[in-house]
PDB file of C-alpha atoms in Angstrom:
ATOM      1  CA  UNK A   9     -76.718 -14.374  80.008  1.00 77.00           C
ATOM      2  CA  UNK A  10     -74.914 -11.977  77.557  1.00 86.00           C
ATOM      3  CA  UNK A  11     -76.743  -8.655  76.335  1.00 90.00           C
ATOM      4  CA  UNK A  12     -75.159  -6.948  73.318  1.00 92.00           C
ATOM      5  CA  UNK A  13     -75.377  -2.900  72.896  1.00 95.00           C
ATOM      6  CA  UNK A  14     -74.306  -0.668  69.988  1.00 96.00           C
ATOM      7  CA  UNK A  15     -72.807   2.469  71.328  1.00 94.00           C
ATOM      8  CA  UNK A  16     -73.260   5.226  70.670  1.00 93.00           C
ATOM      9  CA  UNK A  17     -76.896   5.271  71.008  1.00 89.00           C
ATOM     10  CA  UNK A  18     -76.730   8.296  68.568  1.00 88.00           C
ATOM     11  CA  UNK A  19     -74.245   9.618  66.598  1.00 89.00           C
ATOM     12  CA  UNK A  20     -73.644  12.739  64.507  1.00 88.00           C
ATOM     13  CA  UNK A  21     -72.143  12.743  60.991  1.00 90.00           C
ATOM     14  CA  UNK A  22     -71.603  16.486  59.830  1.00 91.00           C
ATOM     15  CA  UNK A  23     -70.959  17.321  56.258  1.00 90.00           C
ATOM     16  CA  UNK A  24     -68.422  18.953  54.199  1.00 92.00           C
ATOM     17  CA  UNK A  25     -66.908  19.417  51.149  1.00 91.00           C
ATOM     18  CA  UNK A  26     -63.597  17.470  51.198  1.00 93.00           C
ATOM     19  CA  UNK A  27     -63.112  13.471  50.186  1.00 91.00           C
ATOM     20  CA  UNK A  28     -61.105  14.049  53.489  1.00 95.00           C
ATOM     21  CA  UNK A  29     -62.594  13.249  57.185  1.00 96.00           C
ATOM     22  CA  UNK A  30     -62.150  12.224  60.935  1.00 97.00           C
ATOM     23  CA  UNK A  31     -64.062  10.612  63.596  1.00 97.00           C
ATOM     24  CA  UNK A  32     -67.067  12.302  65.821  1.00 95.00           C
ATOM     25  CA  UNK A  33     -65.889  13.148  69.483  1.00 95.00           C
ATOM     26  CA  UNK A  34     -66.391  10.048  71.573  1.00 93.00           C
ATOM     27  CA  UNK A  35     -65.775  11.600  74.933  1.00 90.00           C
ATOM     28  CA  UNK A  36     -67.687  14.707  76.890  1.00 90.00           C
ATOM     29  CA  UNK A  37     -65.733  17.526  75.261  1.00 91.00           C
ATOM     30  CA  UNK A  38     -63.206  15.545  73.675  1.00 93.00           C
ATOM     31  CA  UNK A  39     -62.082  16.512  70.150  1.00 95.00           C
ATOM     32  CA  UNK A  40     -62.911  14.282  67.243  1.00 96.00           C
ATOM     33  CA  UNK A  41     -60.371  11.397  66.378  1.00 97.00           C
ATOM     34  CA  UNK A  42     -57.918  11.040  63.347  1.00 97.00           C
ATOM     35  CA  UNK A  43     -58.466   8.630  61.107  1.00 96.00           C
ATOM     36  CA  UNK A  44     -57.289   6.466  57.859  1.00 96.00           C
ATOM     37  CA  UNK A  45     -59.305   6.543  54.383  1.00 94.00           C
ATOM     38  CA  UNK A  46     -60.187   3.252  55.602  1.00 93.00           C
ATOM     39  CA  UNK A  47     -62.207   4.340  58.327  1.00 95.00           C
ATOM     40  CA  UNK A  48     -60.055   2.933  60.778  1.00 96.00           C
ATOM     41  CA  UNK A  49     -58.439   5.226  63.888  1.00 96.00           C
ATOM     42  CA  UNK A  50     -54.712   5.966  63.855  1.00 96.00           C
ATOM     43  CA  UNK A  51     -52.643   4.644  66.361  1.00 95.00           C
ATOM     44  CA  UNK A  52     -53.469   5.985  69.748  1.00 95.00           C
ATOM     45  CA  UNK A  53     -56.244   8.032  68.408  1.00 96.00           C
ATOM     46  CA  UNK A  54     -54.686  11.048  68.235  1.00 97.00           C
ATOM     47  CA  UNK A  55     -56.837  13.920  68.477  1.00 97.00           C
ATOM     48  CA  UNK A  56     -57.789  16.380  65.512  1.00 95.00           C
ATOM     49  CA  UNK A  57     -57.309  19.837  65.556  1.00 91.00           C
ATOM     50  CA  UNK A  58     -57.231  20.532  61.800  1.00 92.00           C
ATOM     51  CA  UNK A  59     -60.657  20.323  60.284  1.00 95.00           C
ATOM     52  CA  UNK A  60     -59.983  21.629  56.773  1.00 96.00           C
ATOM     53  CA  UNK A  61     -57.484  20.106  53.958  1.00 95.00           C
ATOM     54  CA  UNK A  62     -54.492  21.036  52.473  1.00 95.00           C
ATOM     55  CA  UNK A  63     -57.073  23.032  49.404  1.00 96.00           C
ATOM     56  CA  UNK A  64     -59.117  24.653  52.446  1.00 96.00           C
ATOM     57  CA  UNK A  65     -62.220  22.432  51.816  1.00 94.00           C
ATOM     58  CA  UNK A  66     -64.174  21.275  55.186  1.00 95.00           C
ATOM     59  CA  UNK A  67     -63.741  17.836  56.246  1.00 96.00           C
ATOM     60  CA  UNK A  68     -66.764  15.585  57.169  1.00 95.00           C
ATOM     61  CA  UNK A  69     -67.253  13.752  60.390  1.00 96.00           C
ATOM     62  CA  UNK A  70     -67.624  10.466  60.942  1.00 96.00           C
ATOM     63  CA  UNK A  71     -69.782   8.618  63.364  1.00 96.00           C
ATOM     64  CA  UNK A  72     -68.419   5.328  64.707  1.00 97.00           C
ATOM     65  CA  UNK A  73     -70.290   2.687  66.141  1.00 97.00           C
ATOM     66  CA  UNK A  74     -69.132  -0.272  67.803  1.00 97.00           C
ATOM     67  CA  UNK A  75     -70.619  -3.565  69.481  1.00 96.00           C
ATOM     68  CA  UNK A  76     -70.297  -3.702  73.421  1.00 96.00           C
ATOM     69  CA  UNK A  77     -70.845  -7.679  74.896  1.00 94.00           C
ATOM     70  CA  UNK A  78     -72.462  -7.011  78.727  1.00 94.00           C
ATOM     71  CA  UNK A  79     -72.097 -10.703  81.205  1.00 90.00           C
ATOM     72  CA  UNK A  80     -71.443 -11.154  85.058  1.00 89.00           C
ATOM     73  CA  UNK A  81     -67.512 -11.384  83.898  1.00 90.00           C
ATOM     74  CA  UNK A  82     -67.832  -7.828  82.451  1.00 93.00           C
ATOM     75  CA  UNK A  83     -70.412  -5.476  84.205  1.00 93.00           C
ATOM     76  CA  UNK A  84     -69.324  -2.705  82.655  1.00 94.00           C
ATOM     77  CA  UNK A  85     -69.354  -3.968  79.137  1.00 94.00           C
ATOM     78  CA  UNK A  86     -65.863  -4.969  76.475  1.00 95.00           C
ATOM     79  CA  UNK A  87     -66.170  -4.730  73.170  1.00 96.00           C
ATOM     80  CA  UNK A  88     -67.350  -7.556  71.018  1.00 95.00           C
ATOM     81  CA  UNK A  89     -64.062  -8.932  68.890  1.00 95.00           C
ATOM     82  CA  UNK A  90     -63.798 -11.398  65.801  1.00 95.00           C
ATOM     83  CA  UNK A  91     -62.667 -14.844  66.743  1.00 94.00           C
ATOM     84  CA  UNK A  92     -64.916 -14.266  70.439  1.00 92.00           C
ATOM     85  CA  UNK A  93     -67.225 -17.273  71.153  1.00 91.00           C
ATOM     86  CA  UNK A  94     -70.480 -16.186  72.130  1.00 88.00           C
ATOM     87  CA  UNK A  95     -74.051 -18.048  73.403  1.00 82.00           C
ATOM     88  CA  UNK A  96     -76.974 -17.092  72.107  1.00 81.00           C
ATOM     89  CA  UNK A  97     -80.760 -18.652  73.297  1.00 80.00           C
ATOM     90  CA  UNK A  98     -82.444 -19.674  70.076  1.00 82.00           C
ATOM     91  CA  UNK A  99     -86.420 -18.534  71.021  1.00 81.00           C
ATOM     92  CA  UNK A 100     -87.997 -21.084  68.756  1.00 85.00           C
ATOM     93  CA  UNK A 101     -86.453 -24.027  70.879  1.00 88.00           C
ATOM     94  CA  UNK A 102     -85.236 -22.139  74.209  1.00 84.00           C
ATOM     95  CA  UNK A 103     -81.817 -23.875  73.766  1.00 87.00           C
ATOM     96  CA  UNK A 104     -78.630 -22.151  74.634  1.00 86.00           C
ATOM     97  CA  UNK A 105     -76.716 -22.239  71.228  1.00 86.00           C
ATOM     98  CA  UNK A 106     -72.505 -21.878  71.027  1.00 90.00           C
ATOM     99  CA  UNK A 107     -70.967 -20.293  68.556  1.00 90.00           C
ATOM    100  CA  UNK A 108     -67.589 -18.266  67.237  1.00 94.00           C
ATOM    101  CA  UNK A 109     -68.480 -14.507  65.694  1.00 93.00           C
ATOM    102  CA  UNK A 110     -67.163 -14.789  62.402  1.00 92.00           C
ATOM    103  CA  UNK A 111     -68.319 -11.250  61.029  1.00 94.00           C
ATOM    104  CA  UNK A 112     -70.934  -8.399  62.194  1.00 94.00           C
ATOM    105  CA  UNK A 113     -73.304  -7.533  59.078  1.00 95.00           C
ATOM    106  CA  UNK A 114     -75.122  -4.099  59.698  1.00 96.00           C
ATOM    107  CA  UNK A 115     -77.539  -2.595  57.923  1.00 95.00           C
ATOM    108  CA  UNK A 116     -78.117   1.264  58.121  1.00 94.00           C
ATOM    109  CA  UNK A 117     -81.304   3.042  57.051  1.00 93.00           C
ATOM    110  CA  UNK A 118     -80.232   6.913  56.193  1.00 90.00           C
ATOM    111  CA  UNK A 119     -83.304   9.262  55.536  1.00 90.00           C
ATOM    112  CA  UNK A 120     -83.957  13.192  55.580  1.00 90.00           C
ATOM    113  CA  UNK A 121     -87.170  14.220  56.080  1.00 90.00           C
ATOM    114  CA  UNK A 122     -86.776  17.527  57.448  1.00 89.00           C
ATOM    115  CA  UNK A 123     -88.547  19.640  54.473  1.00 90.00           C
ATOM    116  CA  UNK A 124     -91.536  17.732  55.349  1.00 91.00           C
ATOM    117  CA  UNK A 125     -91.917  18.051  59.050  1.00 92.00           C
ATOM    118  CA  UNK A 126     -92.578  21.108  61.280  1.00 93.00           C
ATOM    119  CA  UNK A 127     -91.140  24.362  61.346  1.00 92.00           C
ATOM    120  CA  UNK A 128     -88.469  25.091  63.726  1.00 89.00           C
ATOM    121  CA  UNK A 129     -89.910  27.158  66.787  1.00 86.00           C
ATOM    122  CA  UNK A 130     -86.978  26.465  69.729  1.00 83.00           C
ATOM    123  CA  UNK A 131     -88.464  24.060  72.035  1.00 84.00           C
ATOM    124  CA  UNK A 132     -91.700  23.864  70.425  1.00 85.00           C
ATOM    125  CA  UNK A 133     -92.344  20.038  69.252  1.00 86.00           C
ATOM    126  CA  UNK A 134     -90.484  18.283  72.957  1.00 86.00           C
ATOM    127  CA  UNK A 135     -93.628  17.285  73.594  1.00 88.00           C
ATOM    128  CA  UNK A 136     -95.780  17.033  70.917  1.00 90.00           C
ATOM    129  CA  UNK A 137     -96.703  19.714  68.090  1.00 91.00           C
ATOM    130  CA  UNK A 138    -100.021  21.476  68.494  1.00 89.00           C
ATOM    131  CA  UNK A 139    -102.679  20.555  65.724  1.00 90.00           C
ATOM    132  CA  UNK A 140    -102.368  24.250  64.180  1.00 90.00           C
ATOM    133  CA  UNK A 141     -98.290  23.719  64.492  1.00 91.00           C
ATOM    134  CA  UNK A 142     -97.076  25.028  60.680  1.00 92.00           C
ATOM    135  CA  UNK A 143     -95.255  22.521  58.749  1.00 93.00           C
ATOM    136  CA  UNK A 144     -92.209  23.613  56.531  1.00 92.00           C
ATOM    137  CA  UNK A 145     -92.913  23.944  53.049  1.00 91.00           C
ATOM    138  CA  UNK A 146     -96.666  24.527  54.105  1.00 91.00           C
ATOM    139  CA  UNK A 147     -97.674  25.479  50.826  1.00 90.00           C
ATOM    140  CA  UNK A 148     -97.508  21.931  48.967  1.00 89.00           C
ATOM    141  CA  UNK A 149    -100.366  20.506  50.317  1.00 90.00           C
ATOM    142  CA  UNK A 150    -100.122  17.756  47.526  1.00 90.00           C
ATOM    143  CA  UNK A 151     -99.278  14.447  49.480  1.00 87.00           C
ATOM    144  CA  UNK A 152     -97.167  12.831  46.428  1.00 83.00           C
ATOM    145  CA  UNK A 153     -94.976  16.401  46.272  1.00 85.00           C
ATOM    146  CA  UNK A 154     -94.891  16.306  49.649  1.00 86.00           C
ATOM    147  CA  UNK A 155     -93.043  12.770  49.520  1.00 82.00           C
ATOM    148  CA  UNK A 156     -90.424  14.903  47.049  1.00 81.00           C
ATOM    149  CA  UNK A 157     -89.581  16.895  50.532  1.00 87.00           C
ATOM    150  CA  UNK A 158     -88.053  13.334  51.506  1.00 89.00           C
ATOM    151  CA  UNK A 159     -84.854  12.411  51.070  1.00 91.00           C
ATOM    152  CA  UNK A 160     -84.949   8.325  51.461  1.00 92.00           C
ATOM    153  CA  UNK A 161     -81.694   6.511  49.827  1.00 93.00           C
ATOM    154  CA  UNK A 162     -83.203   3.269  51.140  1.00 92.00           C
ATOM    155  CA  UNK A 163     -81.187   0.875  53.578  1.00 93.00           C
ATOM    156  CA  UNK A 164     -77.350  -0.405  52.850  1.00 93.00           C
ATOM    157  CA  UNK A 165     -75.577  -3.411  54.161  1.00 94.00           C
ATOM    158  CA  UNK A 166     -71.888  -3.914  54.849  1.00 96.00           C
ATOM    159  CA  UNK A 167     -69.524  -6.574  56.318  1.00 96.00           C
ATOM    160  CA  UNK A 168     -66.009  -7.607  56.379  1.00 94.00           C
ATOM    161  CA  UNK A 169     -66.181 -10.748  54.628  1.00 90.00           C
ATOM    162  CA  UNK A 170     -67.649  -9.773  51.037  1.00 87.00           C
ATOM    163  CA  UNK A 171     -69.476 -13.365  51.176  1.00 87.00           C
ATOM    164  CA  UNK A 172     -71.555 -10.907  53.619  1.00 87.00           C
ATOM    165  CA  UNK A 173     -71.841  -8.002  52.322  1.00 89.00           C
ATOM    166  CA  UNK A 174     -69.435  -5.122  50.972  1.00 89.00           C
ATOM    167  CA  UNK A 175     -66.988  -3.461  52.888  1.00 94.00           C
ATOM    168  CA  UNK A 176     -68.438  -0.280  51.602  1.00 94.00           C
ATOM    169  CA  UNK A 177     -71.571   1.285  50.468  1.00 94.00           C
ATOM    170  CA  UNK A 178     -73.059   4.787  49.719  1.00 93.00           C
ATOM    171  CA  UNK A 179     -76.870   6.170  49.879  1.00 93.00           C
ATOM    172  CA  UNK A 180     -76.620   7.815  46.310  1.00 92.00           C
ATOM    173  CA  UNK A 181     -79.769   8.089  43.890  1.00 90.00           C
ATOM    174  CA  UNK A 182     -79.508   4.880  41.836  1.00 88.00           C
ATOM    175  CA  UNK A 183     -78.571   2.152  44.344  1.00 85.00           C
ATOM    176  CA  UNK A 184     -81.620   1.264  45.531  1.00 82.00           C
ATOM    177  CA  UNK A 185     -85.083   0.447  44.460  1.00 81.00           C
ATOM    178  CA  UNK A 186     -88.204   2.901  45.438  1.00 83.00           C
ATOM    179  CA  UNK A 187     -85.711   5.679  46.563  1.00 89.00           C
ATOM    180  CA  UNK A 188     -87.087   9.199  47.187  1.00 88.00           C
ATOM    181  CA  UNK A 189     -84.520  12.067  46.201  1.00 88.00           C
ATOM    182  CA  UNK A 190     -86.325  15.365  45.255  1.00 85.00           C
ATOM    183  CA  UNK A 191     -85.771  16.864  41.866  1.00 84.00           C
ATOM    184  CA  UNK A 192     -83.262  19.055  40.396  1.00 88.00           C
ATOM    185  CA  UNK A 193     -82.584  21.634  42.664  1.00 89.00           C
ATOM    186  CA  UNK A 194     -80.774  25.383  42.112  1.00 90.00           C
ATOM    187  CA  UNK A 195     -77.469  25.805  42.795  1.00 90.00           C
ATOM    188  CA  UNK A 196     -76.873  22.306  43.929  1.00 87.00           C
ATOM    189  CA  UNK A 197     -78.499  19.176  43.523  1.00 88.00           C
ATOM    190  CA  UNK A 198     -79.131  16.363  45.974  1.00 89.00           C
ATOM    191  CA  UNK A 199     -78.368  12.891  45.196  1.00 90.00           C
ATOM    192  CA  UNK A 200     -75.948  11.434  47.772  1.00 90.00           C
ATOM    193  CA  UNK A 201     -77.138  11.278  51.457  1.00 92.00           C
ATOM    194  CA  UNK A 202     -73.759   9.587  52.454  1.00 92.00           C
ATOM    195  CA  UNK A 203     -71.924   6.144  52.618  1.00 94.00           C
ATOM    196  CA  UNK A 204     -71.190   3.372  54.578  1.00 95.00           C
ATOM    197  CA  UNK A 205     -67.699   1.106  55.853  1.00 96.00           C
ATOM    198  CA  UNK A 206     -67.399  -2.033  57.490  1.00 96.00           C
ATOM    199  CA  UNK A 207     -63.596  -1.716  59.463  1.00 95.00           C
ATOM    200  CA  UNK A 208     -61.659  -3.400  61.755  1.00 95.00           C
ATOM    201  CA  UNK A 209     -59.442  -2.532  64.460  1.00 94.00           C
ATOM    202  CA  UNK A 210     -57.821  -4.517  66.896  1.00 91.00           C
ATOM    203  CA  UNK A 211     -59.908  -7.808  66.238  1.00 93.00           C
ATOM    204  CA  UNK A 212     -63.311  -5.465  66.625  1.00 95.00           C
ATOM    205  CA  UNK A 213     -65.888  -4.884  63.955  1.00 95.00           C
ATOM    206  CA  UNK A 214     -66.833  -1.116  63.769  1.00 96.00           C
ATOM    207  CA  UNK A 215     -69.324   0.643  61.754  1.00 97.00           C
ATOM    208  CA  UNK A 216     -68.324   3.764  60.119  1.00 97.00           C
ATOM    209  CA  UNK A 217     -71.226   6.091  58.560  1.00 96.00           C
ATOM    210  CA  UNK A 218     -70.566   9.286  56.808  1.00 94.00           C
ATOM    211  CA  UNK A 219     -72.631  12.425  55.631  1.00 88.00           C
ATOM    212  CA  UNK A 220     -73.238  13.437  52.413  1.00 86.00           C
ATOM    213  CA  UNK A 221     -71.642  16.416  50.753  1.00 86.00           C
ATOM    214  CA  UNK A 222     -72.058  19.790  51.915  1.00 81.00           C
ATOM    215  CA  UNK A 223     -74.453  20.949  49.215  1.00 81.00           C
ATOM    216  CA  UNK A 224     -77.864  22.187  49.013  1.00 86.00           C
ATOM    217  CA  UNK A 225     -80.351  23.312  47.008  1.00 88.00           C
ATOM    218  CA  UNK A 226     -83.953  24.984  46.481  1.00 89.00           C
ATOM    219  CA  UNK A 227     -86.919  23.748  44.288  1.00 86.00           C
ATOM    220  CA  UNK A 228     -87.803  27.753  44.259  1.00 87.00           C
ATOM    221  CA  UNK A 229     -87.519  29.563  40.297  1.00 87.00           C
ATOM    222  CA  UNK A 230     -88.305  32.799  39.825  1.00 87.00           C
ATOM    223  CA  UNK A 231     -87.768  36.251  40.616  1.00 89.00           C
ATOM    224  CA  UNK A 232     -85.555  36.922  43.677  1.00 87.00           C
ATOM    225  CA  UNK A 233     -85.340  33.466  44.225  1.00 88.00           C
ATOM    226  CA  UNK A 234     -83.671  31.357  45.809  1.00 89.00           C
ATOM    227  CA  UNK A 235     -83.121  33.006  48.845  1.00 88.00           C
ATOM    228  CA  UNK A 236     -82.396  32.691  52.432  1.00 89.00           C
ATOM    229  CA  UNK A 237     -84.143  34.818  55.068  1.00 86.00           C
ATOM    230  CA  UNK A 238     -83.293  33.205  58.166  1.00 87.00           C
ATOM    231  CA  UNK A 239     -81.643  30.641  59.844  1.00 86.00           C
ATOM    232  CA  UNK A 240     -83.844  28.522  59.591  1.00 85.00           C
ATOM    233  CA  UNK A 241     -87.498  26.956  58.078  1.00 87.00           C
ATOM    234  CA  UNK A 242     -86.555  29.015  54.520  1.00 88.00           C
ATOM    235  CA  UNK A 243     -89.186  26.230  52.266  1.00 89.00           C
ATOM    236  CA  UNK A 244     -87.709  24.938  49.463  1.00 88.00           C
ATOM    237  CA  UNK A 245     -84.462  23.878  50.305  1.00 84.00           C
ATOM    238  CA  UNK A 246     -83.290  20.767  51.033  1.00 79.00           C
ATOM    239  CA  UNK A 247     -79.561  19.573  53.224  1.00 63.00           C
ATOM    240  CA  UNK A 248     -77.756  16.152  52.897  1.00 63.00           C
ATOM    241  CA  UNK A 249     -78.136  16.097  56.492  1.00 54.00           C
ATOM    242  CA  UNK A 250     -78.065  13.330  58.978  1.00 48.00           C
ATOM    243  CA  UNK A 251     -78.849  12.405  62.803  1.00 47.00           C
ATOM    244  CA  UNK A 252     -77.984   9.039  62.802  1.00 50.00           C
ATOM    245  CA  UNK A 253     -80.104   6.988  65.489  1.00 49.00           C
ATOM    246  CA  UNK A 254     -78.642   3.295  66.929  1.00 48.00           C
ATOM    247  CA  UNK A 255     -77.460   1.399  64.357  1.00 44.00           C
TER     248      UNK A 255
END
């Protein structure tokens, strides 16, 4: 019997403010990988060590999943590739079914909902938050302005074959229905939590997701404001973001 893993578990997509960007380390200290607009590595992934562009704006970093196939033949796990014939047990019937993978559709769910959950207090929350535990952005107590806190672009699919899906997709206000994006925000905005890419490399469907842009912005008017006055849990501002978990 086959088992079928998407690694990495969890990946990390940083922003920036350049169209430019590179792949997320894959290796214990390793740096992150160079890449085409495509998504796709260069050959040999070569290693970056630039991480700004020609204009000095900060490139954003991609995370890269791929599909791992697990059997007796391969313990340690190969990568799932396009043309591969696979068996799958159909659980209505319990019969072993044969086929060839053709394409790998994912669908990715991107959401921020940071401004709504508690404030950050080190290791407080590992386990649990106390009842009393403050949440950020305490003072809307509202439940409907709370929602505003959350940025939810709603789920994107992509695939090779457009008879899938696209190759390409982005979590930008407008794309899908019952999104959450808060309102207009001072100095920037946030509409965009990121994009997806369907590639393919050496006969092996990858996933490539992206951050948003490196902007941010704070529902706050008024005098003095907005203004930062720490590192961190200042209420009403809002990042593009994103921890992505398994695919």
């Amino acid at each position: 019997m086959t088992a079928y893993k998407i690694h990495p578990a969890i990946g990390l997509a940083r922003v920036g403010n350049s169209s430019e960007f590179y792949l997320g380390p894959e290796k214990i200290g390793g740096l992150p990988i160079d890449c085409n607009p495509d998504g796709t590595a260069k050959p040999g992934e070569p290693p970056v060590t630039a991480f700004k562009d020609k204009a000095g704006a900060i490139k954003r970093q991609a995370a890269r999943f791929r599909i791992f196939a697990y059997d007796a033949k391969t313990p340690d796990g190969r990568e799932l590739q396009i043309g591969e014939q696979i068996q799958v047990l159909q659980q209505s019937s319990g019969q072993m079914m044969t086929g060839t993978v053709a394409d790998v559709v994912w669908t990715v769910y991107l959401a921020n909902k940071k401004a709504s959950w508690y404030e950050f207090d080190e290791t407080s929350g590992e386990h649990g938050y106390a009842p009393d535990a403050v949440l950020r952005n305490h003072d809307i107590t509202d439940y409907g302005l709370r929602q505003n806190l959350i940025i939810d672009p709603g789920p994107q699919s992509v695939a090779l074959s457009p008879n899938n899906a696209p190759s390409s997709a982005k979590f930008t206000a407008g794309q899908n229905p019952n999104q959450t994006f808060p309102p207009p925000l001072i100095p920037n905005s946030i509409t965009t939590l990121g994009e997806v890419m369907a590639t393919k490399q050496d006969q092996c469907a990858r996933l490539v997701v992206l951050g948003g842009n490196g902007n941010s912005g704070s529902s706050k008017t008024g005098a003095g404001e907005p203004h930062i006055q720490t590192f961190a849990n200042n209420d009403g501002w809002l990042f593009p973001t994103v921890r992505l978990p398994r695919t």
